[in-house]
Structures are given as C-alpha cells and as structure tokens.
Amino acid sequence: MDAILSYLVERWPAFIIIVITAVVVWLLSRWYHRFEKVEDTIKELPCSKHDDLYHRIVETEEAVKELPRLRYDINEIKQELVAIRTYLTVKDTDVENVFSKKHSPRELNEAGEKLYADIKGKEFLDKNKDILIQGIDNKAPKTALDVEESALEVIVSLIDNDMFIGMKNWVYNSSPRKVILDGVEKDYSISMNDVCFVLSLPLRNMYLDLYPELREIEI
C-alpha cells in the first residue's frame, strides 16, 4: 500500500491532467447527449409547434448570454492544463539541468546551445515572433521572472499548433545524444519538452529586449 501511495504522490501532476481531461470529456458528452434528445423531441413535434419553440430557444440563448460567466469555463480549464503541462516540462524532468545553467539569469549551456542550433531555434522564433510575443503580452508580465515563466507557458500552449510540425518531425527522427547530468555523461533522447524549454529562454530574452525596463525592477 505504501508503495502505491508513494507512486501516486510522485506522479500527481500526470494524474491531475488525466482527471481534469476526463471531467471535461464527461461534461461535454452529457451536454451533447442532452442536445441530441432535445433535437429528437423537436423533430417529433407538429410543424405548428416548431415556430413557437424556435422563438423560445432564441429567447433562452439571449438569457444565457446575460448570465455571469462560469468561474471554471473551458478556457480556464485549458489554461490550467497548460500550467500543469508547463510544470511537467521543467519540474518532472531533468531538462533544466541538462540544457541550461543558472547564470543570473538562467541561460542555455553548451548542450542547450547545440540543441537550439540543431532545431534552428532562432529561425523558428523569428518566423513566429508575432504570435509568441503577443502571447506573452496577453499574460501582462510585471517582472523579468514573469517573462521567463510566461515564455515557456506560451510555447507549451502552442505545441499543437502547425508551427511545431517541423519540430515534431525532427524530434521523432532524432537520435539519442550525449549529455552531462550530475557530472556523468549519459545518453539522452530529445523530447518536445526539451525543445520547448530550449526555445523559451531565447524567447524570454527577445521579449526583454523589447521591454528592457522589466530587467531593471528592484525589490
């Protein structure tokens, strides 16, 4: 029993994603089936009732628009999933230690610079600069640390966008490489988590170049 509990504690972020996704799918499924039942009921009504029912549906839709927004709507759930996915990208792997070094602020190390070059990271960021910068703007960062965290969150949130198709193909075909972890050389297979992290630090710098005042905020 203790072994099971320990496993669950270690893997809790992954279980949260599974649970939240299951809840969202279940809710959407319930709404869909309720809609189907209403649709079937309407079809069975006499034609004379259709017009009256249509107006009642329109009135209901307008009333719904006036209701306060639900606290946990689909967009907020998606944002929570992105936050969890971002956490897993850095905290649940060795990516930070493998590809960067703490250098006031954290910067790519030799392995990170090599991966950044291999995936043509600068070309990718320049090509998609507008959407990436806008994504950070939308998060309204107030400090350089906010920018660093937001940069990774934005990249992770866009990982299913077509802009990443080339990256995914590269990762799929890439071979394990040698990296230094805890002073020991190891074989390391590149994942999209690694790609997102390596892209996030240059993106952070790109944003701070546009807003240098964020670097100068003091305690």
Tab-separated table of C-alpha atoms in Angstrom:
chain	number	residue	atom	x	y	z
A	1	MET	CA	0.000	0.000	0.000
A	2	ASP	CA	2.840	2.402	0.891
A	3	ALA	CA	4.463	1.735	-2.471
A	4	ILE	CA	1.229	2.616	-4.278
A	5	LEU	CA	0.807	5.848	-2.310
A	6	SER	CA	4.403	6.841	-2.980
A	7	TYR	CA	3.926	6.265	-6.706
A	8	LEU	CA	0.767	8.405	-6.757
A	9	VAL	CA	2.473	11.241	-4.853
A	10	GLU	CA	5.423	11.241	-7.261
A	11	ARG	CA	3.156	11.225	-10.308
A	12	TRP	CA	0.397	13.536	-9.085
A	13	PRO	CA	0.723	16.139	-11.908
A	14	ALA	CA	0.097	13.483	-14.564
A	15	PHE	CA	-2.923	12.164	-12.666
A	16	ILE	CA	-4.341	15.693	-12.405
A	17	ILE	CA	-4.187	16.036	-16.195
A	18	ILE	CA	-5.952	12.696	-16.631
A	19	VAL	CA	-8.674	13.576	-14.101
A	20	ILE	CA	-9.328	17.072	-15.485
A	21	THR	CA	-9.419	15.786	-19.064
A	22	ALA	CA	-11.829	13.006	-18.069
A	23	VAL	CA	-14.133	15.505	-16.333
A	24	VAL	CA	-14.153	17.846	-19.352
A	25	VAL	CA	-14.899	14.985	-21.756
A	26	TRP	CA	-17.668	13.717	-19.462
A	27	LEU	CA	-19.299	17.165	-19.210
A	28	LEU	CA	-19.136	17.735	-22.955
A	29	SER	CA	-20.564	14.268	-23.532
A	30	ARG	CA	-23.501	14.995	-21.220
A	31	TRP	CA	-24.254	18.262	-22.993
A	32	TYR	CA	-24.037	16.587	-26.390
A	33	HIS	CA	-26.464	13.817	-25.466
A	34	ARG	CA	-28.864	16.301	-23.914
A	35	PHE	CA	-28.769	18.318	-27.139
A	36	GLU	CA	-29.481	15.170	-29.174
A	37	LYS	CA	-32.525	14.362	-27.033
A	38	VAL	CA	-33.877	17.904	-27.425
A	39	GLU	CA	-33.293	17.741	-31.182
A	40	ASP	CA	-35.153	14.420	-31.464
A	41	THR	CA	-38.026	15.792	-29.395
A	42	ILE	CA	-38.323	18.828	-31.670
A	43	LYS	CA	-38.455	16.625	-34.761
A	44	GLU	CA	-41.399	14.719	-33.290
A	45	LEU	CA	-43.435	17.858	-32.624
A	46	PRO	CA	-46.166	19.004	-35.048
A	47	CYS	CA	-44.980	21.640	-37.524
A	48	SER	CA	-47.194	24.236	-35.869
A	49	LYS	CA	-45.106	23.953	-32.713
A	50	HIS	CA	-41.770	24.481	-34.405
A	51	ASP	CA	-42.021	28.260	-34.799
A	52	ASP	CA	-43.090	28.757	-31.209
A	53	LEU	CA	-40.315	26.501	-29.966
A	54	TYR	CA	-37.745	28.257	-32.143
A	55	HIS	CA	-38.584	31.625	-30.588
A	56	ARG	CA	-38.383	30.126	-27.119
A	57	ILE	CA	-34.910	28.734	-27.918
A	58	VAL	CA	-33.765	32.147	-29.185
A	59	GLU	CA	-35.072	33.801	-26.021
A	60	THR	CA	-33.270	31.206	-23.903
A	61	GLU	CA	-29.995	31.797	-25.795
A	62	GLU	CA	-30.287	35.541	-25.204
A	63	ALA	CA	-30.967	34.971	-21.499
A	64	VAL	CA	-27.924	32.720	-21.238
A	65	LYS	CA	-25.754	35.448	-22.755
A	66	GLU	CA	-26.752	37.695	-19.857
A	67	LEU	CA	-25.692	35.177	-17.206
A	68	PRO	CA	-22.382	35.740	-15.371
A	69	ARG	CA	-19.522	33.760	-16.875
A	70	LEU	CA	-18.928	30.443	-15.107
A	71	ARG	CA	-15.829	30.575	-12.954
A	72	TYR	CA	-14.331	27.445	-14.410
A	73	ASP	CA	-15.254	27.550	-18.087
A	74	ILE	CA	-13.487	25.611	-20.815
A	75	ASN	CA	-10.892	28.336	-21.436
A	76	GLU	CA	-9.864	28.412	-17.796
A	77	ILE	CA	-9.630	24.617	-17.713
A	78	LYS	CA	-7.387	24.764	-20.777
A	79	GLN	CA	-5.192	27.346	-19.031
A	80	GLU	CA	-4.909	25.070	-16.005
A	81	LEU	CA	-3.881	22.187	-18.261
A	82	VAL	CA	-1.222	24.382	-19.869
A	83	ALA	CA	0.086	25.354	-16.419
A	84	ILE	CA	0.306	21.686	-15.399
A	85	ARG	CA	1.916	20.747	-18.692
A	86	THR	CA	4.463	23.531	-18.221
A	87	TYR	CA	5.213	22.314	-14.705
A	88	LEU	CA	5.808	18.820	-16.035
A	89	THR	CA	8.058	20.171	-18.776
A	90	VAL	CA	10.563	21.554	-16.282
A	91	LYS	CA	9.964	20.102	-12.830
A	92	ASP	CA	9.194	16.497	-13.722
A	93	THR	CA	12.269	16.057	-15.944
A	94	ASP	CA	15.986	16.907	-15.974
A	95	VAL	CA	15.545	19.432	-18.779
A	96	GLU	CA	16.654	22.452	-16.703
A	97	ASN	CA	19.846	20.789	-15.566
A	98	VAL	CA	20.650	19.255	-18.945
A	99	PHE	CA	20.218	22.289	-21.183
A	100	SER	CA	20.765	25.378	-19.029
A	101	LYS	CA	22.792	26.881	-16.224
A	102	LYS	CA	21.960	29.423	-13.569
A	103	HIS	CA	23.878	32.486	-14.654
A	104	SER	CA	21.832	35.410	-13.289
A	105	PRO	CA	19.511	34.789	-15.081
A	106	ARG	CA	19.365	31.188	-16.299
A	107	GLU	CA	20.844	30.745	-19.768
A	108	LEU	CA	21.367	27.875	-22.186
A	109	ASN	CA	24.502	25.852	-21.555
A	110	GLU	CA	26.610	24.186	-24.246
A	111	ALA	CA	24.140	21.320	-24.698
A	112	GLY	CA	21.267	23.806	-24.859
A	113	GLU	CA	23.013	25.967	-27.435
A	114	LYS	CA	23.704	22.879	-29.561
A	115	LEU	CA	20.079	21.753	-29.440
A	116	TYR	CA	18.919	25.311	-30.176
A	117	ALA	CA	21.115	25.318	-33.272
A	118	ASP	CA	20.057	21.817	-34.340
A	119	ILE	CA	16.343	22.692	-34.265
A	120	LYS	CA	17.019	26.040	-35.987
A	121	GLY	CA	15.574	27.779	-32.963
A	122	LYS	CA	16.457	31.336	-33.956
A	123	GLU	CA	14.824	30.871	-37.349
A	124	PHE	CA	11.724	29.431	-35.639
A	125	LEU	CA	11.434	32.302	-33.152
A	126	ASP	CA	11.963	34.964	-35.826
A	127	LYS	CA	9.324	33.362	-38.052
A	128	ASN	CA	6.729	33.067	-35.263
A	129	LYS	CA	7.764	36.145	-33.304
A	130	ASP	CA	4.424	37.971	-33.567
A	131	ILE	CA	2.227	35.231	-32.102
A	132	LEU	CA	4.767	34.368	-29.404
A	133	ILE	CA	5.322	37.959	-28.269
A	134	GLN	CA	1.572	38.581	-28.307
A	135	GLY	CA	1.078	35.501	-26.148
A	136	ILE	CA	3.450	36.897	-23.522
A	137	ASP	CA	1.823	40.336	-23.792
A	138	ASN	CA	-1.540	38.727	-23.005
A	139	LYS	CA	-0.121	37.476	-19.705
A	140	ALA	CA	0.890	41.028	-18.735
A	141	PRO	CA	4.239	40.130	-17.090
A	142	LYS	CA	5.416	42.583	-14.451
A	143	THR	CA	8.952	41.266	-13.887
A	144	ALA	CA	11.693	39.519	-15.822
A	145	LEU	CA	10.863	36.298	-13.957
A	146	ASP	CA	7.240	36.618	-15.092
A	147	VAL	CA	8.525	36.904	-18.650
A	148	GLU	CA	10.673	33.786	-18.272
A	149	GLU	CA	7.741	31.742	-16.945
A	150	SER	CA	5.297	33.203	-19.471
A	151	ALA	CA	7.617	32.439	-22.394
A	152	LEU	CA	7.619	28.747	-21.536
A	153	GLU	CA	3.854	28.711	-20.908
A	154	VAL	CA	3.144	30.340	-24.274
A	155	ILE	CA	5.347	27.881	-26.163
A	156	VAL	CA	3.786	24.907	-24.370
A	157	SER	CA	0.271	26.215	-25.056
A	158	LEU	CA	1.037	26.376	-28.795
A	159	ILE	CA	2.688	22.960	-29.075
A	160	ASP	CA	-0.276	21.568	-31.036
A	161	ASN	CA	-0.140	24.468	-33.494
A	162	ASP	CA	1.024	23.678	-37.038
A	163	MET	CA	4.104	25.829	-36.446
A	164	PHE	CA	5.543	22.888	-34.485
A	165	ILE	CA	5.050	20.209	-37.158
A	166	GLY	CA	8.645	20.539	-38.370
A	167	MET	CA	9.957	20.403	-34.795
A	168	LYS	CA	7.946	17.281	-34.032
A	169	ASN	CA	9.232	15.547	-37.150
A	170	TRP	CA	12.790	16.458	-36.147
A	171	VAL	CA	12.296	15.093	-32.617
A	172	TYR	CA	10.730	11.894	-33.965
A	173	ASN	CA	13.754	11.228	-36.178
A	174	SER	CA	16.447	12.428	-33.779
A	175	SER	CA	18.952	10.008	-32.262
A	176	PRO	CA	19.953	9.957	-28.570
A	177	ARG	CA	22.815	12.341	-27.788
A	178	LYS	CA	25.453	12.509	-25.102
A	179	VAL	CA	24.785	14.994	-22.284
A	180	ILE	CA	26.341	15.675	-18.895
A	181	LEU	CA	23.954	15.175	-15.983
A	182	ASP	CA	25.196	15.393	-12.392
A	183	GLY	CA	28.734	15.245	-13.707
A	184	VAL	CA	28.147	11.995	-15.585
A	185	GLU	CA	27.915	11.586	-19.353
A	186	LYS	CA	24.669	9.887	-20.346
A	187	ASP	CA	22.649	9.046	-23.442
A	188	TYR	CA	19.664	11.373	-23.679
A	189	SER	CA	16.662	11.163	-26.021
A	190	ILE	CA	15.294	14.561	-27.048
A	191	SER	CA	11.596	15.225	-26.418
A	192	MET	CA	9.285	18.134	-27.203
A	193	ASN	CA	9.626	19.145	-23.541
A	194	ASP	CA	13.312	19.768	-24.188
A	195	VAL	CA	12.539	21.725	-27.359
A	196	CYS	CA	10.002	23.937	-25.565
A	197	PHE	CA	12.394	24.715	-22.730
A	198	VAL	CA	15.344	25.463	-25.009
A	199	LEU	CA	13.185	27.825	-27.084
A	200	SER	CA	11.777	29.581	-24.017
A	201	LEU	CA	14.997	31.213	-22.776
A	202	PRO	CA	15.875	32.943	-26.092
A	203	LEU	CA	12.197	33.948	-26.368
A	204	ARG	CA	12.437	35.463	-22.884
A	205	ASN	CA	15.492	37.458	-23.981
A	206	MET	CA	13.734	38.533	-27.166
A	207	TYR	CA	10.816	39.901	-25.131
A	208	LEU	CA	13.054	41.629	-22.584
A	209	ASP	CA	14.932	43.330	-25.431
A	210	LEU	CA	11.583	44.884	-26.373
A	211	TYR	CA	10.809	45.843	-22.763
A	212	PRO	CA	14.218	46.381	-21.067
A	213	GLU	CA	12.587	48.203	-18.155
A	214	LEU	CA	11.365	44.829	-16.858
A	215	ARG	CA	15.008	43.899	-16.200
A	216	GLU	CA	15.527	46.945	-14.015
A	217	ILE	CA	12.741	46.470	-11.460
A	218	GLU	CA	14.243	46.411	-7.948
A	219	ILE	CA	12.966	44.957	-4.682
